[in-house]
Amino acid sequence: MSHPPEPSPRIPGLRFLHAPGPTHLPDAVLAAMHRQSMDLGDPRVQDCIAACDGGLRRLLATRAELFFYAANGHGAWEAAIVNLLAPDAAALVPGTGHFSDSWARQCEALGRAALRTPWDEGRPIAPQPVEDALRADLQRPGGPRIAAVFVVHTDTASGVTSDLAAQRAAIDAAGHPALLVVDAVASLATVPLAMDDARIDVVVGASQKGLMLPPGLGFVAVGEAALALAARNPTPRFYWDWTQRRARESYRRFCGTPPLQLMYGLQAALGLLFDEGLDEVAARHRVLAGAVHAAVAAWSRAGALDFFCCEPAARSVGVTAVRTAPGIDPDAIRHAARERFQVAIAGGLGPLAGRVFRIGHLGDLSAPMVLGALGGVQAALQSLGVPCGRDGVAAAVDFIASAASGTSAGPR
Ligand SMILES: *Cc1c(COP(=O)(O)O)cnc(C)c1O
């Protein structure tokens, strides 16, 4: 399919960013970042770092220790791998799709074994195969080798959120000492995540999704058991090493110069989240996700589109992947939405390339932003002749209106 010509550089009005990361930046974050660098000995630098540290712990309801990296999410993944996995240790990576497979491949590239449980397309992690793999590991002739279970909470490629309590229960049921390590890159600040209550040993995060920051800041929250395991782990490492980063001086804590502007931005973003209230942030994500789901359900009745996630309860509140029928190119829909209607959505990743498009609805978003994005996507579908009916946006408006009036809100 040939694409229409690029529009001229001047676009009247706003461009809507509805990828599931990087996400829209709040003005308060942009303003906080538009500041000079500071001398690293300035106490204001320490204050900012302390505020980020305390704020992330509050967000995660944890007493765990935080380590920051001038890196994206892949950097934080690598930190978990090299700190937790000794050269002969393995990670168990339950299948969630593109992101679990990418993390497993990163383990393998670093010389570690990654054991995968099967990925059931469109469904959350099944806990039984996790428990079975851990039980089998305990019976292994050479002794157990799984040091950690690496769980992707929301797989951003499939729009599926898995139940973390079920993963914790599977590890407990097997009686295996493996640590529970959670990739919350896409779920953080969209759903509540109480790390200590959920007995999660490590949370891996990054800046550019629910946290409403530019890309470039990765972090890990590390509990006691994980710190102890890392201290015993002989794997050679330097930049990622938790033990040497457990220092007070910012120069050591960051293994060099902290990314100051990202830290200013993080402090501001955390302030926005706490000012709104974490329960309110979660509720807003639920309502906006409900609106997107109402539109997708209405579009799907024409037979050309459908939810990729087939279990409604497992649909992410931050990103929705929409499957297209054979012969309908999701990338053409994406291109039309962006170039004709100024709405940027995402395409399919890995095994879903050419099979889905994805609407991001996380971070600094209001109802009219989501309704505008849905309007742009529906216009793209209609302009391409993709059967989608005409009720999608109306269903989203209904959902949002009934949620606001407190009546039972649900897709028509
Ligand atoms: C985006 C994402 C990552 C990778 O983050 P990068 O910053 O792109 O390296 C990892 N896990 C999940 C679930 C993600 O959504």
Short mmCIF file of C-alpha atoms and ligand atoms in Angstrom, two decimals:
data_model
loop_
_atom_site.label_atom_id
_atom_site.label_comp_id
_atom_site.label_asym_id
_atom_site.label_seq_id
_atom_site.Cartn_x
_atom_site.Cartn_y
_atom_site.Cartn_z
CA MET A 1 0.00 0.00 0.00
CA SER A 2 1.44 3.39 -0.94
CA HIS A 3 1.50 5.99 1.79
CA PRO A 4 0.18 9.53 1.31
CA PRO A 5 2.80 12.25 1.01
CA GLU A 6 4.24 13.71 4.20
CA PRO A 7 2.39 16.80 5.43
CA SER A 8 4.29 20.06 5.48
CA PRO A 9 6.29 20.59 8.68
CA ARG A 10 3.80 23.10 10.03
CA ILE A 11 0.95 21.21 11.72
CA PRO A 12 -1.81 23.42 13.07
CA GLY A 13 -2.85 22.48 16.59
CA LEU A 14 -1.50 19.56 18.57
CA ARG A 15 -0.03 16.25 17.61
CA PHE A 16 -1.37 13.49 19.86
CA LEU A 17 1.13 10.97 21.18
CA HIS A 18 -0.59 7.70 22.00
CA ALA A 19 2.26 5.25 21.83
CA PRO A 20 2.71 3.17 25.01
CA GLY A 21 6.02 4.94 25.54
CA PRO A 22 7.53 7.35 25.21
CA THR A 23 4.43 9.15 26.46
CA HIS A 24 3.21 12.73 26.55
CA LEU A 25 5.32 14.99 28.80
CA PRO A 26 3.45 17.21 31.28
CA ASP A 27 4.34 20.90 31.13
CA ALA A 28 5.45 20.74 34.77
CA VAL A 29 8.01 18.06 33.88
CA LEU A 30 9.27 19.98 30.85
CA ALA A 31 9.59 23.12 32.95
CA ALA A 32 11.43 21.28 35.72
CA MET A 33 13.90 19.90 33.20
CA HIS A 34 14.49 23.28 31.56
CA ARG A 35 17.12 24.13 34.15
CA GLN A 36 20.86 24.53 34.32
CA SER A 37 23.07 21.75 35.52
CA MET A 38 24.47 22.12 39.01
CA ASP A 39 27.77 21.54 40.68
CA LEU A 40 27.59 18.00 42.03
CA GLY A 41 28.66 19.24 45.46
CA ASP A 42 25.61 21.51 45.63
CA PRO A 43 23.31 20.27 48.42
CA ARG A 44 20.36 20.87 46.08
CA VAL A 45 21.57 17.92 44.01
CA GLN A 46 21.43 15.68 47.07
CA ASP A 47 17.98 17.04 47.92
CA CYS A 48 16.68 16.23 44.46
CA ILE A 49 18.12 12.71 44.54
CA ALA A 50 16.70 12.14 48.01
CA ALA A 51 13.28 13.33 46.82
CA CYS A 52 13.37 10.95 43.83
CA ASP A 53 14.51 8.12 46.02
CA GLY A 54 11.82 8.70 48.63
CA GLY A 55 9.17 9.34 46.01
CA LEU A 56 9.79 6.12 44.13
CA ARG A 57 9.75 4.17 47.37
CA ARG A 58 6.44 5.77 48.23
CA LEU A 59 5.10 4.95 44.77
CA LEU A 60 6.18 1.32 45.22
CA ALA A 61 5.20 1.17 48.91
CA THR A 62 8.56 -0.30 49.72
CA ARG A 63 11.59 0.00 51.95
CA ALA A 64 13.78 -1.47 49.22
CA GLU A 65 16.93 0.26 48.05
CA LEU A 66 16.90 2.18 44.77
CA PHE A 67 19.56 2.24 42.12
CA PHE A 68 19.36 4.66 39.20
CA TYR A 69 20.94 4.26 35.79
CA ALA A 70 21.45 6.72 32.98
CA ALA A 71 19.90 4.08 30.73
CA ASN A 72 16.62 2.95 29.26
CA GLY A 73 14.64 -0.07 30.41
CA HIS A 74 17.08 -2.47 28.78
CA GLY A 75 19.79 -1.08 31.04
CA ALA A 76 17.68 -1.78 34.12
CA TRP A 77 17.02 -5.31 32.77
CA GLU A 78 20.76 -5.83 32.45
CA ALA A 79 21.27 -4.64 36.02
CA ALA A 80 18.87 -7.33 37.25
CA ILE A 81 20.57 -10.01 35.18
CA VAL A 82 24.19 -9.35 36.10
CA ASN A 83 23.54 -8.64 39.77
CA LEU A 84 21.25 -11.61 40.42
CA LEU A 85 22.47 -14.38 38.14
CA ALA A 86 25.78 -16.07 38.89
CA PRO A 87 27.48 -17.51 35.79
CA ASP A 88 25.91 -20.94 36.32
CA ALA A 89 22.50 -19.66 37.43
CA ALA A 90 19.32 -19.44 35.37
CA ALA A 91 16.31 -17.17 35.21
CA LEU A 92 12.80 -18.54 34.76
CA VAL A 93 10.98 -16.19 32.39
CA PRO A 94 7.24 -16.84 32.11
CA GLY A 95 5.98 -16.19 28.60
CA THR A 96 4.13 -12.92 28.05
CA GLY A 97 5.18 -12.28 24.45
CA HIS A 98 7.70 -9.90 22.98
CA PHE A 99 9.01 -8.42 26.23
CA SER A 100 9.49 -11.66 28.15
CA ASP A 101 11.26 -13.10 25.14
CA SER A 102 13.49 -10.03 24.79
CA TRP A 103 14.48 -10.19 28.46
CA ALA A 104 15.20 -13.93 28.13
CA ARG A 105 17.32 -13.29 25.03
CA GLN A 106 19.24 -10.62 26.91
CA CYS A 107 20.00 -13.20 29.64
CA GLU A 108 21.25 -15.61 27.00
CA ALA A 109 23.37 -12.95 25.30
CA LEU A 110 25.05 -12.46 28.67
CA GLY A 111 25.75 -16.19 28.91
CA ARG A 112 22.93 -17.07 31.33
CA ALA A 113 20.36 -19.81 30.90
CA ALA A 114 16.80 -18.54 30.49
CA LEU A 115 14.04 -21.09 30.98
CA ARG A 116 10.76 -20.02 29.40
CA THR A 117 7.23 -21.10 30.10
CA PRO A 118 5.01 -21.18 27.00
CA TRP A 119 3.37 -18.00 25.82
CA ASP A 120 -0.34 -18.40 25.25
CA GLU A 121 -1.11 -15.57 22.82
CA GLY A 122 -3.57 -13.02 24.15
CA ARG A 123 -3.56 -14.45 27.67
CA PRO A 124 -1.79 -13.55 30.92
CA ILE A 125 0.88 -15.77 32.50
CA ALA A 126 -0.47 -19.15 33.56
CA PRO A 127 0.93 -19.81 37.06
CA GLN A 128 0.88 -23.61 36.88
CA PRO A 129 3.75 -23.98 34.37
CA VAL A 130 5.76 -21.57 36.54
CA GLU A 131 5.19 -23.76 39.58
CA ASP A 132 5.96 -26.91 37.57
CA ALA A 133 9.23 -25.49 36.23
CA LEU A 134 10.31 -24.53 39.74
CA ARG A 135 9.42 -27.99 41.13
CA ALA A 136 11.37 -29.62 38.32
CA ASP A 137 14.33 -27.36 39.09
CA LEU A 138 14.35 -28.53 42.71
CA GLN A 139 14.68 -32.13 41.47
CA ARG A 140 17.51 -31.30 39.11
CA PRO A 141 20.44 -33.77 39.52
CA GLY A 142 23.06 -31.03 39.80
CA GLY A 143 20.93 -29.02 42.24
CA PRO A 144 18.56 -26.12 41.55
CA ARG A 145 19.84 -23.41 39.28
CA ILE A 146 16.92 -20.96 38.96
CA ALA A 147 17.94 -17.90 40.96
CA ALA A 148 15.04 -15.66 39.97
CA VAL A 149 11.70 -15.57 38.18
CA PHE A 150 11.64 -12.61 35.78
CA VAL A 151 8.02 -11.54 35.38
CA VAL A 152 6.88 -8.88 32.91
CA HIS A 153 3.88 -7.29 34.63
CA THR A 154 2.35 -5.57 31.61
CA ASP A 155 3.61 -6.84 28.28
CA THR A 156 3.43 -3.67 26.26
CA ALA A 157 3.46 -5.55 22.98
CA SER A 158 0.38 -7.61 23.75
CA GLY A 159 -1.47 -5.22 26.08
CA VAL A 160 -1.78 -7.97 28.68
CA THR A 161 -1.27 -7.51 32.42
CA SER A 162 -0.52 -10.61 34.48
CA ASP A 163 -1.47 -11.19 38.09
CA LEU A 164 1.61 -10.79 40.28
CA ALA A 165 0.01 -12.43 43.32
CA ALA A 166 -0.47 -15.59 41.25
CA GLN A 167 3.25 -15.63 40.38
CA ARG A 168 4.17 -15.15 44.04
CA ALA A 169 1.81 -17.99 44.96
CA ALA A 170 3.34 -20.27 42.32
CA ILE A 171 6.85 -19.72 43.75
CA ASP A 172 5.57 -20.31 47.29
CA ALA A 173 3.63 -23.43 46.28
CA ALA A 174 6.75 -24.92 44.72
CA GLY A 175 8.72 -24.11 47.86
CA HIS A 176 11.51 -22.72 45.68
CA PRO A 177 13.90 -20.04 46.97
CA ALA A 178 13.95 -18.15 43.64
CA LEU A 179 13.49 -14.40 43.89
CA LEU A 180 10.52 -12.65 42.28
CA VAL A 181 11.73 -9.91 39.92
CA VAL A 182 9.07 -7.77 38.25
CA ASP A 183 9.42 -5.63 35.13
CA ALA A 184 7.03 -2.78 35.93
CA VAL A 185 8.31 -0.53 33.13
CA ALA A 186 4.86 -0.28 31.54
CA SER A 187 2.64 -0.79 34.59
CA LEU A 188 4.25 1.61 37.06
CA ALA A 189 2.01 4.56 37.94
CA THR A 190 -0.92 3.04 36.04
CA VAL A 191 -1.92 0.33 38.54
CA PRO A 192 -1.13 0.08 42.26
CA LEU A 193 2.03 -1.91 42.94
CA ALA A 194 2.84 -2.47 46.62
CA MET A 195 6.21 -4.15 46.35
CA ASP A 196 6.71 -5.21 49.99
CA ASP A 197 3.13 -6.40 50.56
CA ALA A 198 3.29 -8.40 47.34
CA ARG A 199 6.66 -9.85 48.45
CA ILE A 200 8.41 -8.79 45.27
CA ASP A 201 12.19 -8.87 45.60
CA VAL A 202 13.14 -6.53 42.76
CA VAL A 203 11.14 -4.06 40.66
CA VAL A 204 12.60 -2.87 37.37
CA GLY A 205 11.39 0.47 35.97
CA ALA A 206 12.10 3.14 33.39
CA SER A 207 11.17 6.76 32.94
CA GLN A 208 9.27 7.14 29.68
CA LYS A 209 5.92 5.40 30.24
CA GLY A 210 3.59 5.93 33.20
CA LEU A 211 6.20 8.12 34.86
CA MET A 212 5.72 10.77 32.16
CA LEU A 213 9.42 11.52 31.61
CA PRO A 214 11.62 11.40 28.56
CA PRO A 215 13.47 8.12 27.99
CA GLY A 216 16.90 7.72 29.53
CA LEU A 217 16.42 6.95 33.22
CA GLY A 218 16.21 3.34 34.36
CA PHE A 219 16.02 2.16 37.94
CA VAL A 220 15.66 -0.90 40.11
CA ALA A 221 14.20 -1.23 43.60
CA VAL A 222 16.03 -4.01 45.38
CA GLY A 223 14.93 -5.76 48.58
CA GLU A 224 17.13 -7.34 51.25
CA ALA A 225 17.21 -10.87 49.87
CA ALA A 226 18.17 -9.61 46.43
CA LEU A 227 20.93 -7.40 47.85
CA ALA A 228 22.31 -10.41 49.71
CA LEU A 229 22.20 -12.59 46.60
CA ALA A 230 23.93 -9.88 44.58
CA ALA A 231 26.66 -9.53 47.22
CA ARG A 232 27.42 -13.27 46.89
CA ASN A 233 27.30 -13.25 43.08
CA PRO A 234 30.80 -13.48 41.54
CA THR A 235 29.72 -12.22 38.09
CA PRO A 236 32.17 -9.56 36.87
CA ARG A 237 30.39 -6.21 36.57
CA PHE A 238 31.06 -2.58 37.30
CA TYR A 239 28.58 0.01 36.06
CA TRP A 240 25.55 -2.07 37.06
CA ASP A 241 26.93 -3.31 40.37
CA TRP A 242 24.60 -2.73 43.32
CA THR A 243 27.18 -3.33 46.01
CA GLN A 244 29.49 -0.55 44.90
CA ARG A 245 26.55 1.80 44.35
CA ARG A 246 25.47 1.50 47.98
CA ALA A 247 27.22 4.75 48.84
CA ARG A 248 26.01 8.12 50.00
CA GLU A 249 27.92 10.31 47.57
CA SER A 250 25.92 10.90 44.40
CA TYR A 251 29.01 10.32 42.28
CA ARG A 252 29.25 6.74 43.57
CA ARG A 253 25.51 6.13 43.69
CA PHE A 254 25.26 6.88 39.97
CA CYS A 255 28.65 5.42 39.06
CA GLY A 256 29.53 8.84 37.68
CA THR A 257 27.56 11.99 36.93
CA PRO A 258 23.83 11.75 37.66
CA PRO A 259 21.49 12.62 34.74
CA LEU A 260 20.47 15.79 36.55
CA GLN A 261 17.73 17.04 34.27
CA LEU A 262 16.02 13.64 34.30
CA MET A 263 16.18 13.66 38.08
CA TYR A 264 14.65 17.16 38.21
CA GLY A 265 11.95 15.85 35.91
CA LEU A 266 11.39 12.75 38.04
CA GLN A 267 10.99 14.85 41.15
CA ALA A 268 8.36 16.93 39.35
CA ALA A 269 6.57 13.87 37.92
CA LEU A 270 6.39 12.20 41.32
CA GLY A 271 4.99 15.45 42.70
CA LEU A 272 2.25 15.38 40.06
CA LEU A 273 1.36 11.78 40.93
CA PHE A 274 1.19 12.45 44.67
CA ASP A 275 -0.74 15.69 44.20
CA GLU A 276 -3.34 13.85 42.14
CA GLY A 277 -3.30 10.90 44.56
CA LEU A 278 -2.19 7.38 43.67
CA ASP A 279 -5.72 6.00 43.97
CA GLU A 280 -6.96 8.75 41.67
CA VAL A 281 -4.18 8.05 39.17
CA ALA A 282 -5.18 4.39 39.10
CA ALA A 283 -8.88 5.26 38.81
CA ARG A 284 -8.20 7.68 35.95
CA HIS A 285 -6.29 4.97 34.09
CA ARG A 286 -9.16 2.53 34.61
CA VAL A 287 -11.72 4.97 33.23
CA LEU A 288 -9.62 5.98 30.22
CA ALA A 289 -8.83 2.33 29.49
CA GLY A 290 -12.53 1.57 29.74
CA ALA A 291 -13.23 4.24 27.15
CA VAL A 292 -10.64 2.78 24.77
CA HIS A 293 -12.00 -0.71 25.34
CA ALA A 294 -15.54 0.50 24.67
CA ALA A 295 -14.41 1.96 21.34
CA VAL A 296 -12.48 -1.16 20.35
CA ALA A 297 -15.45 -3.37 21.27
CA ALA A 298 -17.71 -1.23 19.06
CA TRP A 299 -15.24 -1.21 16.14
CA SER A 300 -14.83 -4.97 16.46
CA ARG A 301 -18.50 -5.66 15.80
CA ALA A 302 -17.84 -4.99 12.09
CA GLY A 303 -15.60 -8.07 12.03
CA ALA A 304 -12.28 -6.59 10.87
CA LEU A 305 -10.74 -5.78 14.26
CA ASP A 306 -10.60 -7.40 17.69
CA PHE A 307 -8.85 -7.20 21.03
CA PHE A 308 -5.58 -9.06 21.01
CA CYS A 309 -6.04 -9.80 24.73
CA CYS A 310 -8.92 -12.24 24.92
CA GLU A 311 -9.39 -12.09 28.71
CA PRO A 312 -11.13 -8.80 29.55
CA ALA A 313 -9.81 -8.81 33.13
CA ALA A 314 -6.22 -9.06 31.87
CA ARG A 315 -6.46 -6.10 29.49
CA SER A 316 -3.88 -3.49 30.43
CA VAL A 317 -5.09 -0.12 31.65
CA GLY A 318 -2.17 1.48 29.83
CA VAL A 319 -2.08 0.01 26.33
CA THR A 320 -4.53 -1.81 24.08
CA ALA A 321 -3.37 -4.02 21.25
CA VAL A 322 -5.91 -4.36 18.44
CA ARG A 323 -5.71 -7.32 16.11
CA THR A 324 -6.55 -6.78 12.45
CA ALA A 325 -8.14 -9.40 10.19
CA PRO A 326 -5.92 -10.97 7.50
CA GLY A 327 -5.44 -8.58 4.60
CA ILE A 328 -5.77 -5.45 6.75
CA ASP A 329 -2.39 -3.86 7.29
CA PRO A 330 -2.13 -2.37 10.79
CA ASP A 331 0.86 -0.28 9.76
CA ALA A 332 -1.23 1.46 7.09
CA ILE A 333 -3.77 2.34 9.81
CA ARG A 334 -0.98 3.60 12.00
CA HIS A 335 0.48 5.64 9.17
CA ALA A 336 -2.85 7.20 8.26
CA ALA A 337 -3.62 8.02 11.89
CA ARG A 338 -0.29 9.79 12.29
CA GLU A 339 0.08 11.51 8.92
CA ARG A 340 -3.54 12.43 8.18
CA PHE A 341 -4.98 12.90 11.63
CA GLN A 342 -1.97 13.74 13.86
CA VAL A 343 -2.52 10.79 16.20
CA ALA A 344 0.59 8.69 16.80
CA ILE A 345 -0.19 5.11 17.78
CA ALA A 346 2.16 2.11 17.82
CA GLY A 347 2.58 -0.94 15.64
CA GLY A 348 3.16 -4.61 16.42
CA LEU A 349 6.44 -5.81 17.92
CA GLY A 350 8.23 -9.11 17.38
CA PRO A 351 5.76 -11.90 16.62
CA LEU A 352 2.92 -9.35 16.42
CA ALA A 353 4.52 -7.20 13.69
CA GLY A 354 1.97 -6.71 10.93
CA ARG A 355 -0.80 -8.23 13.08
CA VAL A 356 -1.77 -5.51 15.54
CA PHE A 357 -1.77 -1.81 16.16
CA ARG A 358 -1.56 -0.47 19.68
CA ILE A 359 -3.13 2.52 21.38
CA GLY A 360 -1.24 3.83 24.40
CA HIS A 361 -3.39 5.33 27.16
CA LEU A 362 -1.03 5.85 30.05
CA GLY A 363 0.64 8.74 31.78
CA ASP A 364 -0.34 12.39 31.52
CA LEU A 365 -3.71 11.96 29.84
CA SER A 366 -7.17 13.44 30.19
CA ALA A 367 -10.49 12.21 28.82
CA PRO A 368 -10.57 14.62 25.83
CA MET A 369 -7.06 13.55 24.86
CA VAL A 370 -8.16 9.92 24.74
CA LEU A 371 -11.40 10.79 22.94
CA GLY A 372 -9.42 12.85 20.43
CA ALA A 373 -7.05 9.98 19.84
CA LEU A 374 -9.91 7.53 19.36
CA GLY A 375 -11.52 9.99 16.93
CA GLY A 376 -8.29 10.14 14.93
CA VAL A 377 -7.97 6.36 14.84
CA GLN A 378 -11.60 5.93 13.81
CA ALA A 379 -11.13 8.54 11.08
CA ALA A 380 -8.06 6.64 9.87
CA LEU A 381 -10.02 3.37 9.80
CA GLN A 382 -12.92 4.96 7.93
CA SER A 383 -10.64 6.77 5.48
CA LEU A 384 -8.96 3.47 4.63
CA GLY A 385 -12.28 1.66 4.27
CA VAL A 386 -11.57 -0.68 7.21
CA PRO A 387 -14.95 -1.94 8.45
CA CYS A 388 -15.41 -0.48 11.95
CA GLY A 389 -18.92 0.88 12.12
CA ARG A 390 -19.44 4.42 13.35
CA ASP A 391 -20.11 3.85 17.05
CA GLY A 392 -16.62 3.54 18.52
CA VAL A 393 -16.05 7.10 19.66
CA ALA A 394 -19.68 7.40 20.81
CA ALA A 395 -19.23 4.29 22.95
CA ALA A 396 -16.12 5.82 24.50
CA VAL A 397 -17.98 9.06 25.27
CA ASP A 398 -20.80 7.06 26.85
CA PHE A 399 -18.34 5.15 28.99
CA ILE A 400 -16.62 8.27 30.24
CA ALA A 401 -19.89 10.10 30.84
CA SER A 402 -21.41 7.24 32.80
CA ALA A 403 -18.21 6.76 34.82
CA ALA A 404 -18.31 10.46 35.74
CA SER A 405 -21.98 10.33 36.71
CA GLY A 406 -21.35 7.27 38.87
CA THR A 407 -23.78 5.03 37.02
CA SER A 408 -22.65 1.54 36.14
CA ALA A 409 -20.06 2.10 33.46
CA GLY A 410 -19.54 -0.50 30.82
CA PRO A 411 -19.25 -0.93 27.11
CA ARG A 412 -22.61 -0.88 25.36
C1 LIG B 1 9.33 -0.33 27.13
C2 LIG B 1 9.54 -1.59 27.90
C3 LIG B 1 10.81 -2.12 28.17
C4 LIG B 1 12.07 -1.59 27.56
O1 LIG B 1 12.31 -0.31 27.85
P1 LIG B 1 13.34 0.52 26.93
O2 LIG B 1 13.39 1.80 27.66
O3 LIG B 1 12.71 0.62 25.58
O4 LIG B 1 14.62 -0.19 26.91
C5 LIG B 1 10.89 -3.23 28.97
N1 LIG B 1 9.80 -3.82 29.45
C6 LIG B 1 8.57 -3.36 29.19
C7 LIG B 1 7.39 -4.09 29.75
C8 LIG B 1 8.41 -2.24 28.40
O5 LIG B 1 7.17 -1.80 28.14
#
